[in-house]
Amino acid sequence: MLTIHAAPLVLPVGAAAVADGAVVVDGDRIAAIGPYAETAAAHPAARVRRWPGLIAPGLRQDRARELLTRCYHPDPREADELGELPLWGEDFERLAATMDATRRAGSVRRGLQRMLRHGTTQVMGPFGADDPALRTAVARSGLVVRVASSPAPVREGVPDLDPFAAGGDLARTAHGPLTVGGRADLAVFDVPDEAALYGDGPRPCVATVLAGRLVHRAR
């Protein structure tokens, strides 16, 4: 079934922004990008999902391995004791010393889910044979894994679930541009324009579409 994702602004990256735009998704592929009025007229039987803010390409999380292997993502039932943010450094090491495989798997699963809630559709690997449970969890998530041609430099500081926290703009942080025939990986942010994606202000991700599937929708 065709789905039209419409928003006040579509930012394809590598092409002109589209005001009152839309992305038409057919299965796991993008069938069209353009003004909503034109796409709706061309596909009258399509389901329409209207979003606030802007539609952008899904984002790339460069520190995914650290977030999944060097952080603990608390269960909501642990919030009173551990808080809601990922635990890192000494706090993580203290938990890891007594963590069994089941608890670790739960943390990895929640970490992947929280990446999706930040608009992530691609993660930097590798997730190799040395950790088959991690590799399986990432594969099941549907996230695209990208492996750099050379080892990435070690980064300082606490890894952040928000891909924009690294300081890159949309062109550098996007998984890839939105193109007709390309994979339908989208992130929707309730902000008025691209500039609002940067800096310290809020940039709520209201939806993430992964290979055409709506995998995150803010309540």
PDB file of N, CA and C in Angstrom, residues 36-121:
ATOM      1  N   TYR A  36       2.847  18.384  -1.734  1.00  0.00           N
ATOM      2  CA  TYR A  36       1.783  17.471  -1.312  1.00  0.00           C
ATOM      3  C   TYR A  36       0.632  17.458  -2.305  1.00  0.00           C
ATOM      4  N   ALA A  37       0.224  18.612  -2.777  1.00  0.00           N
ATOM      5  CA  ALA A  37      -0.927  18.672  -3.677  1.00  0.00           C
ATOM      6  C   ALA A  37      -0.692  17.809  -4.917  1.00  0.00           C
ATOM      7  N   GLU A  38       0.524  17.856  -5.438  1.00  0.00           N
ATOM      8  CA  GLU A  38       0.828  17.080  -6.644  1.00  0.00           C
ATOM      9  C   GLU A  38       0.890  15.585  -6.357  1.00  0.00           C
ATOM     10  N   THR A  39       1.530  15.211  -5.260  1.00  0.00           N
ATOM     11  CA  THR A  39       1.655  13.778  -4.958  1.00  0.00           C
ATOM     12  C   THR A  39       0.306  13.174  -4.597  1.00  0.00           C
ATOM     13  N   ALA A  40      -0.525  13.940  -3.876  1.00  0.00           N
ATOM     14  CA  ALA A  40      -1.848  13.431  -3.516  1.00  0.00           C
ATOM     15  C   ALA A  40      -2.719  13.258  -4.753  1.00  0.00           C
ATOM     16  N   ALA A  41      -2.608  14.185  -5.699  1.00  0.00           N
ATOM     17  CA  ALA A  41      -3.385  14.066  -6.932  1.00  0.00           C
ATOM     18  C   ALA A  41      -2.924  12.877  -7.770  1.00  0.00           C
ATOM     19  N   ALA A  42      -1.621  12.618  -7.749  1.00  0.00           N
ATOM     20  CA  ALA A  42      -1.080  11.513  -8.539  1.00  0.00           C
ATOM     21  C   ALA A  42      -1.355  10.153  -7.905  1.00  0.00           C
ATOM     22  N   HIS A  43      -1.592  10.141  -6.594  1.00  0.00           N
ATOM     23  CA  HIS A  43      -1.805   8.875  -5.876  1.00  0.00           C
ATOM     24  C   HIS A  43      -3.040   9.006  -4.976  1.00  0.00           C
ATOM     25  N   PRO A  44      -4.227   9.105  -5.564  1.00  0.00           N
ATOM     26  CA  PRO A  44      -5.435   9.383  -4.775  1.00  0.00           C
ATOM     27  C   PRO A  44      -5.824   8.274  -3.803  1.00  0.00           C
ATOM     28  N   ALA A  45      -5.341   7.048  -4.033  1.00  0.00           N
ATOM     29  CA  ALA A  45      -5.715   5.936  -3.154  1.00  0.00           C
ATOM     30  C   ALA A  45      -4.718   5.724  -2.019  1.00  0.00           C
ATOM     31  N   ALA A  46      -3.661   6.521  -1.984  1.00  0.00           N
ATOM     32  CA  ALA A  46      -2.620   6.314  -0.972  1.00  0.00           C
ATOM     33  C   ALA A  46      -3.098   6.728   0.407  1.00  0.00           C
ATOM     34  N   ARG A  47      -2.600   6.035   1.414  1.00  0.00           N
ATOM     35  CA  ARG A  47      -2.820   6.448   2.801  1.00  0.00           C
ATOM     36  C   ARG A  47      -1.964   7.677   3.063  1.00  0.00           C
ATOM     37  N   VAL A  48      -2.523   8.630   3.800  1.00  0.00           N
ATOM     38  CA  VAL A  48      -1.796   9.870   4.084  1.00  0.00           C
ATOM     39  C   VAL A  48      -1.488   9.962   5.572  1.00  0.00           C
ATOM     40  N   ARG A  49      -0.216  10.202   5.876  1.00  0.00           N
ATOM     41  CA  ARG A  49       0.200  10.498   7.250  1.00  0.00           C
ATOM     42  C   ARG A  49       0.716  11.940   7.259  1.00  0.00           C
ATOM     43  N   ARG A  50       0.034  12.789   8.006  1.00  0.00           N
ATOM     44  CA  ARG A  50       0.437  14.192   8.100  1.00  0.00           C
ATOM     45  C   ARG A  50       1.248  14.405   9.371  1.00  0.00           C
ATOM     46  N   TRP A  51       2.395  15.054   9.224  1.00  0.00           N
ATOM     47  CA  TRP A  51       3.283  15.285  10.348  1.00  0.00           C
ATOM     48  C   TRP A  51       3.519  16.778  10.539  1.00  0.00           C
ATOM     49  N   PRO A  52       3.776  17.176  11.769  1.00  0.00           N
ATOM     50  CA  PRO A  52       4.204  18.561  11.996  1.00  0.00           C
ATOM     51  C   PRO A  52       5.672  18.721  11.630  1.00  0.00           C
ATOM     52  N   GLY A  53       6.119  19.955  11.467  1.00  0.00           N
ATOM     53  CA  GLY A  53       7.550  20.209  11.306  1.00  0.00           C
ATOM     54  C   GLY A  53       8.088  19.827   9.952  1.00  0.00           C
ATOM     55  N   LEU A  54       9.118  18.993   9.946  1.00  0.00           N
ATOM     56  CA  LEU A  54       9.809  18.675   8.697  1.00  0.00           C
ATOM     57  C   LEU A  54      10.157  17.195   8.603  1.00  0.00           C
ATOM     58  N   ILE A  55      10.227  16.738   7.360  1.00  0.00           N
ATOM     59  CA  ILE A  55      10.668  15.379   7.044  1.00  0.00           C
ATOM     60  C   ILE A  55      12.091  15.465   6.499  1.00  0.00           C
ATOM     61  N   ALA A  56      12.965  14.665   7.078  1.00  0.00           N
ATOM     62  CA  ALA A  56      14.368  14.624   6.654  1.00  0.00           C
ATOM     63  C   ALA A  56      14.769  13.167   6.435  1.00  0.00           C
ATOM     64  N   PRO A  57      15.934  12.947   5.840  1.00  0.00           N
ATOM     65  CA  PRO A  57      16.435  11.575   5.791  1.00  0.00           C
ATOM     66  C   PRO A  57      16.679  11.051   7.209  1.00  0.00           C
ATOM     67  N   GLY A  58      16.600   9.736   7.374  1.00  0.00           N
ATOM     68  CA  GLY A  58      17.013   9.141   8.631  1.00  0.00           C
ATOM     69  C   GLY A  58      18.460   9.470   8.919  1.00  0.00           C
ATOM     70  N   LEU A  59      18.837   9.389  10.197  1.00  0.00           N
ATOM     71  CA  LEU A  59      20.156   9.843  10.626  1.00  0.00           C
ATOM     72  C   LEU A  59      21.114   8.685  10.887  1.00  0.00           C
ATOM     73  N   ARG A  60      22.393   9.009  10.902  1.00  0.00           N
ATOM     74  CA  ARG A  60      23.454   8.026  11.169  1.00  0.00           C
ATOM     75  C   ARG A  60      23.984   8.242  12.587  1.00  0.00           C
ATOM     76  N   GLN A  61      24.070   7.155  13.351  1.00  0.00           N
ATOM     77  CA  GLN A  61      24.610   7.210  14.706  1.00  0.00           C
ATOM     78  C   GLN A  61      26.035   6.656  14.669  1.00  0.00           C
ATOM     79  N   ASP A  62      27.005   7.574  14.777  1.00  0.00           N
ATOM     80  CA  ASP A  62      28.404   7.175  14.646  1.00  0.00           C
ATOM     81  C   ASP A  62      28.933   6.438  15.880  1.00  0.00           C
ATOM     82  N   ARG A  63      28.290   6.616  17.032  1.00  0.00           N
ATOM     83  CA  ARG A  63      28.816   6.014  18.266  1.00  0.00           C
ATOM     84  C   ARG A  63      27.918   4.877  18.757  1.00  0.00           C
ATOM     85  N   ALA A  64      27.314   4.197  17.807  1.00  0.00           N
ATOM     86  CA  ALA A  64      26.361   3.141  18.161  1.00  0.00           C
ATOM     87  C   ALA A  64      27.013   2.027  18.974  1.00  0.00           C
ATOM     88  N   ARG A  65      28.211   1.613  18.593  1.00  0.00           N
ATOM     89  CA  ARG A  65      28.840   0.505  19.318  1.00  0.00           C
ATOM     90  C   ARG A  65      29.088   0.882  20.777  1.00  0.00           C
ATOM     91  N   GLU A  66      29.550   2.107  21.019  1.00  0.00           N
ATOM     92  CA  GLU A  66      29.746   2.547  22.401  1.00  0.00           C
ATOM     93  C   GLU A  66      28.419   2.593  23.153  1.00  0.00           C
ATOM     94  N   LEU A  67      27.386   3.095  22.495  1.00  0.00           N
ATOM     95  CA  LEU A  67      26.077   3.206  23.143  1.00  0.00           C
ATOM     96  C   LEU A  67      25.516   1.838  23.513  1.00  0.00           C
ATOM     97  N   LEU A  68      25.864   0.833  22.737  1.00  0.00           N
ATOM     98  CA  LEU A  68      25.319  -0.500  22.983  1.00  0.00           C
ATOM     99  C   LEU A  68      26.206  -1.374  23.852  1.00  0.00           C
ATOM    100  N   THR A  69      27.517  -1.120  23.862  1.00  0.00           N
ATOM    101  CA  THR A  69      28.419  -1.996  24.605  1.00  0.00           C
ATOM    102  C   THR A  69      29.065  -1.327  25.807  1.00  0.00           C
ATOM    103  N   ARG A  70      29.085   0.006  25.849  1.00  0.00           N
ATOM    104  CA  ARG A  70      29.727   0.716  26.959  1.00  0.00           C
ATOM    105  C   ARG A  70      28.736   1.574  27.746  1.00  0.00           C
ATOM    106  N   CYS A  71      27.472   1.407  27.477  1.00  0.00           N
ATOM    107  CA  CYS A  71      26.414   2.120  28.211  1.00  0.00           C
ATOM    108  C   CYS A  71      25.355   1.122  28.661  1.00  0.00           C
ATOM    109  N   TYR A  72      24.697   1.449  29.757  1.00  0.00           N
ATOM    110  CA  TYR A  72      23.543   0.671  30.187  1.00  0.00           C
ATOM    111  C   TYR A  72      22.309   1.546  30.048  1.00  0.00           C
ATOM    112  N   HIS A  73      21.293   1.004  29.371  1.00  0.00           N
ATOM    113  CA  HIS A  73      20.044   1.728  29.144  1.00  0.00           C
ATOM    114  C   HIS A  73      19.000   1.192  30.130  1.00  0.00           C
ATOM    115  N   PRO A  74      18.691   1.973  31.160  1.00  0.00           N
ATOM    116  CA  PRO A  74      17.812   1.457  32.218  1.00  0.00           C
ATOM    117  C   PRO A  74      16.420   1.087  31.716  1.00  0.00           C
ATOM    118  N   ASP A  75      15.899   0.036  32.303  1.00  0.00           N
ATOM    119  CA  ASP A  75      14.501  -0.328  32.124  1.00  0.00           C
ATOM    120  C   ASP A  75      13.647   0.750  32.790  1.00  0.00           C
ATOM    121  N   PRO A  76      12.489   1.105  32.221  1.00  0.00           N
ATOM    122  CA  PRO A  76      11.630   2.101  32.884  1.00  0.00           C
ATOM    123  C   PRO A  76      11.327   1.764  34.341  1.00  0.00           C
ATOM    124  N   ARG A  77      11.308   0.478  34.661  1.00  0.00           N
ATOM    125  CA  ARG A  77      11.040   0.070  36.051  1.00  0.00           C
ATOM    126  C   ARG A  77      12.215   0.365  36.974  1.00  0.00           C
ATOM    127  N   GLU A  78      13.372   0.687  36.377  1.00  0.00           N
ATOM    128  CA  GLU A  78      14.556   1.028  37.173  1.00  0.00           C
ATOM    129  C   GLU A  78      14.763   2.536  37.296  1.00  0.00           C
ATOM    130  N   ALA A  79      13.834   3.308  36.757  1.00  0.00           N
ATOM    131  CA  ALA A  79      14.040   4.751  36.674  1.00  0.00           C
ATOM    132  C   ALA A  79      14.237   5.399  38.039  1.00  0.00           C
ATOM    133  N   ASP A  80      13.504   4.962  39.041  1.00  0.00           N
ATOM    134  CA  ASP A  80      13.645   5.578  40.372  1.00  0.00           C
ATOM    135  C   ASP A  80      15.051   5.381  40.928  1.00  0.00           C
ATOM    136  N   GLU A  81      15.648   4.236  40.613  1.00  0.00           N
ATOM    137  CA  GLU A  81      16.981   3.925  41.128  1.00  0.00           C
ATOM    138  C   GLU A  81      18.095   4.432  40.227  1.00  0.00           C
ATOM    139  N   LEU A  82      17.919   4.262  38.901  1.00  0.00           N
ATOM    140  CA  LEU A  82      19.012   4.526  37.966  1.00  0.00           C
ATOM    141  C   LEU A  82      18.783   5.732  37.057  1.00  0.00           C
ATOM    142  N   GLY A  83      17.598   6.301  37.084  1.00  0.00           N
ATOM    143  CA  GLY A  83      17.281   7.391  36.171  1.00  0.00           C
ATOM    144  C   GLY A  83      16.867   6.856  34.809  1.00  0.00           C
ATOM    145  N   GLU A  84      16.749   7.752  33.850  1.00  0.00           N
ATOM    146  CA  GLU A  84      16.283   7.373  32.517  1.00  0.00           C
ATOM    147  C   GLU A  84      17.363   7.473  31.446  1.00  0.00           C
ATOM    148  N   LEU A  85      18.467   8.138  31.748  1.00  0.00           N
ATOM    149  CA  LEU A  85      19.521   8.343  30.755  1.00  0.00           C
ATOM    150  C   LEU A  85      20.506   7.179  30.748  1.00  0.00           C
ATOM    151  N   PRO A  86      21.190   6.954  29.631  1.00  0.00           N
ATOM    152  CA  PRO A  86      22.193   5.882  29.596  1.00  0.00           C
ATOM    153  C   PRO A  86      23.272   6.089  30.653  1.00  0.00           C
ATOM    154  N   LEU A  87      23.671   5.013  31.288  1.00  0.00           N
ATOM    155  CA  LEU A  87      24.745   5.052  32.283  1.00  0.00           C
ATOM    156  C   LEU A  87      26.068   4.730  31.593  1.00  0.00           C
ATOM    157  N   TRP A  88      27.091   5.495  31.921  1.00  0.00           N
ATOM    158  CA  TRP A  88      28.370   5.457  31.226  1.00  0.00           C
ATOM    159  C   TRP A  88      29.495   5.510  32.245  1.00  0.00           C
ATOM    160  N   GLY A  89      30.669   5.117  31.857  1.00  0.00           N
ATOM    161  CA  GLY A  89      31.827   5.262  32.722  1.00  0.00           C
ATOM    162  C   GLY A  89      31.775   4.379  33.954  1.00  0.00           C
ATOM    163  N   GLU A  90      32.067   4.962  35.113  1.00  0.00           N
ATOM    164  CA  GLU A  90      32.111   4.184  36.347  1.00  0.00           C
ATOM    165  C   GLU A  90      30.754   3.590  36.690  1.00  0.00           C
ATOM    166  N   ASP A  91      29.689   4.322  36.412  1.00  0.00           N
ATOM    167  CA  ASP A  91      28.351   3.794  36.703  1.00  0.00           C
ATOM    168  C   ASP A  91      28.085   2.538  35.885  1.00  0.00           C
ATOM    169  N   PHE A  92      28.480   2.577  34.603  1.00  0.00           N
ATOM    170  CA  PHE A  92      28.302   1.391  33.763  1.00  0.00           C
ATOM    171  C   PHE A  92      29.185   0.244  34.243  1.00  0.00           C
ATOM    172  N   GLU A  93      30.441   0.539  34.529  1.00  0.00           N
ATOM    173  CA  GLU A  93      31.368  -0.519  34.940  1.00  0.00           C
ATOM    174  C   GLU A  93      30.897  -1.211  36.210  1.00  0.00           C
ATOM    175  N   ARG A  94      30.308  -0.443  37.118  1.00  0.00           N
ATOM    176  CA  ARG A  94      29.803  -1.023  38.363  1.00  0.00           C
ATOM    177  C   ARG A  94      28.659  -2.007  38.077  1.00  0.00           C
ATOM    178  N   LEU A  95      27.768  -1.630  37.162  1.00  0.00           N
ATOM    179  CA  LEU A  95      26.676  -2.529  36.797  1.00  0.00           C
ATOM    180  C   LEU A  95      27.179  -3.727  35.988  1.00  0.00           C
ATOM    181  N   ALA A  96      28.104  -3.471  35.072  1.00  0.00           N
ATOM    182  CA  ALA A  96      28.580  -4.521  34.180  1.00  0.00           C
ATOM    183  C   ALA A  96      29.263  -5.656  34.938  1.00  0.00           C
ATOM    184  N   ALA A  97      29.834  -5.335  36.078  1.00  0.00           N
ATOM    185  CA  ALA A  97      30.542  -6.351  36.853  1.00  0.00           C
ATOM    186  C   ALA A  97      29.629  -7.483  37.302  1.00  0.00           C
ATOM    187  N   THR A  98      28.338  -7.197  37.438  1.00  0.00           N
ATOM    188  CA  THR A  98      27.394  -8.227  37.913  1.00  0.00           C
ATOM    189  C   THR A  98      26.266  -8.473  36.913  1.00  0.00           C
ATOM    190  N   MET A  99      26.369  -7.921  35.722  1.00  0.00           N
ATOM    191  CA  MET A  99      25.286  -8.023  34.751  1.00  0.00           C
ATOM    192  C   MET A  99      25.294  -9.374  34.045  1.00  0.00           C
ATOM    193  N   ASP A 100      24.147 -10.043  34.030  1.00  0.00           N
ATOM    194  CA  ASP A 100      24.080 -11.312  33.304  1.00  0.00           C
ATOM    195  C   ASP A 100      23.652 -11.050  31.855  1.00  0.00           C
ATOM    196  N   ALA A 101      23.642 -12.116  31.048  1.00  0.00           N
ATOM    197  CA  ALA A 101      23.363 -11.977  29.618  1.00  0.00           C
ATOM    198  C   ALA A 101      21.958 -11.438  29.364  1.00  0.00           C
ATOM    199  N   THR A 102      20.996 -11.834  30.185  1.00  0.00           N
ATOM    200  CA  THR A 102      19.614 -11.388  29.990  1.00  0.00           C
ATOM    201  C   THR A 102      19.484  -9.891  30.217  1.00  0.00           C
ATOM    202  N   ARG A 103      20.115  -9.408  31.265  1.00  0.00           N
ATOM    203  CA  ARG A 103      20.030  -7.969  31.554  1.00  0.00           C
ATOM    204  C   ARG A 103      20.765  -7.168  30.488  1.00  0.00           C
ATOM    205  N   ARG A 104      21.899  -7.663  30.038  1.00  0.00           N
ATOM    206  CA  ARG A 104      22.638  -6.970  28.991  1.00  0.00           C
ATOM    207  C   ARG A 104      21.834  -6.931  27.700  1.00  0.00           C
ATOM    208  N   ALA A 105      21.188  -8.048  27.349  1.00  0.00           N
ATOM    209  CA  ALA A 105      20.383  -8.079  26.125  1.00  0.00           C
ATOM    210  C   ALA A 105      19.239  -7.076  26.201  1.00  0.00           C
ATOM    211  N   GLY A 106      18.647  -6.938  27.386  1.00  0.00           N
ATOM    212  CA  GLY A 106      17.577  -5.956  27.553  1.00  0.00           C
ATOM    213  C   GLY A 106      18.088  -4.548  27.347  1.00  0.00           C
ATOM    214  N   SER A 107      19.286  -4.256  27.861  1.00  0.00           N
ATOM    215  CA  SER A 107      19.873  -2.932  27.680  1.00  0.00           C
ATOM    216  C   SER A 107      20.130  -2.655  26.196  1.00  0.00           C
ATOM    217  N   VAL A 108      20.675  -3.623  25.477  1.00  0.00           N
ATOM    218  CA  VAL A 108      20.949  -3.455  24.048  1.00  0.00           C
ATOM    219  C   VAL A 108      19.650  -3.203  23.292  1.00  0.00           C
ATOM    220  N   ARG A 109      18.630  -3.976  23.594  1.00  0.00           N
ATOM    221  CA  ARG A 109      17.342  -3.808  22.918  1.00  0.00           C
ATOM    222  C   ARG A 109      16.764  -2.413  23.165  1.00  0.00           C
ATOM    223  N   ARG A 110      16.830  -1.953  24.411  1.00  0.00           N
ATOM    224  CA  ARG A 110      16.314  -0.606  24.717  1.00  0.00           C
ATOM    225  C   ARG A 110      17.171   0.469  24.058  1.00  0.00           C
ATOM    226  N   GLY A 111      18.483   0.247  23.996  1.00  0.00           N
ATOM    227  CA  GLY A 111      19.347   1.207  23.330  1.00  0.00           C
ATOM    228  C   GLY A 111      18.992   1.358  21.858  1.00  0.00           C
ATOM    229  N   LEU A 112      18.729   0.259  21.189  1.00  0.00           N
ATOM    230  CA  LEU A 112      18.323   0.299  19.787  1.00  0.00           C
ATOM    231  C   LEU A 112      16.991   1.020  19.621  1.00  0.00           C
ATOM    232  N   GLN A 113      16.048   0.735  20.499  1.00  0.00           N
ATOM    233  CA  GLN A 113      14.745   1.403  20.436  1.00  0.00           C
ATOM    234  C   GLN A 113      14.891   2.906  20.641  1.00  0.00           C
ATOM    235  N   ARG A 114      15.765   3.301  21.540  1.00  0.00           N
ATOM    236  CA  ARG A 114      15.951   4.729  21.824  1.00  0.00           C
ATOM    237  C   ARG A 114      16.679   5.432  20.682  1.00  0.00           C
ATOM    238  N   MET A 115      17.535   4.722  19.979  1.00  0.00           N
ATOM    239  CA  MET A 115      18.128   5.311  18.781  1.00  0.00           C
ATOM    240  C   MET A 115      17.045   5.618  17.754  1.00  0.00           C
ATOM    241  N   LEU A 116      16.128   4.694  17.558  1.00  0.00           N
ATOM    242  CA  LEU A 116      15.029   4.923  16.619  1.00  0.00           C
ATOM    243  C   LEU A 116      14.208   6.142  17.025  1.00  0.00           C
ATOM    244  N   ARG A 117      14.047   6.353  18.313  1.00  0.00           N
ATOM    245  CA  ARG A 117      13.279   7.515  18.786  1.00  0.00           C
ATOM    246  C   ARG A 117      13.994   8.833  18.545  1.00  0.00           C
ATOM    247  N   HIS A 118      15.263   8.768  18.171  1.00  0.00           N
ATOM    248  CA  HIS A 118      16.020   9.977  17.840  1.00  0.00           C
ATOM    249  C   HIS A 118      16.216  10.126  16.332  1.00  0.00           C
ATOM    250  N   GLY A 119      15.489   9.349  15.547  1.00  0.00           N
ATOM    251  CA  GLY A 119      15.567   9.469  14.094  1.00  0.00           C
ATOM    252  C   GLY A 119      16.680   8.682  13.447  1.00  0.00           C
ATOM    253  N   THR A 120      17.346   7.814  14.194  1.00  0.00           N
ATOM    254  CA  THR A 120      18.455   7.029  13.643  1.00  0.00           C
ATOM    255  C   THR A 120      17.930   5.898  12.766  1.00  0.00           C
ATOM    256  N   THR A 121      18.510   5.761  11.580  1.00  0.00           N
ATOM    257  CA  THR A 121      18.192   4.636  10.700  1.00  0.00           C
ATOM    258  C   THR A 121      19.448   3.882  10.260  1.00  0.00           C
TER     259      THR A 121
END
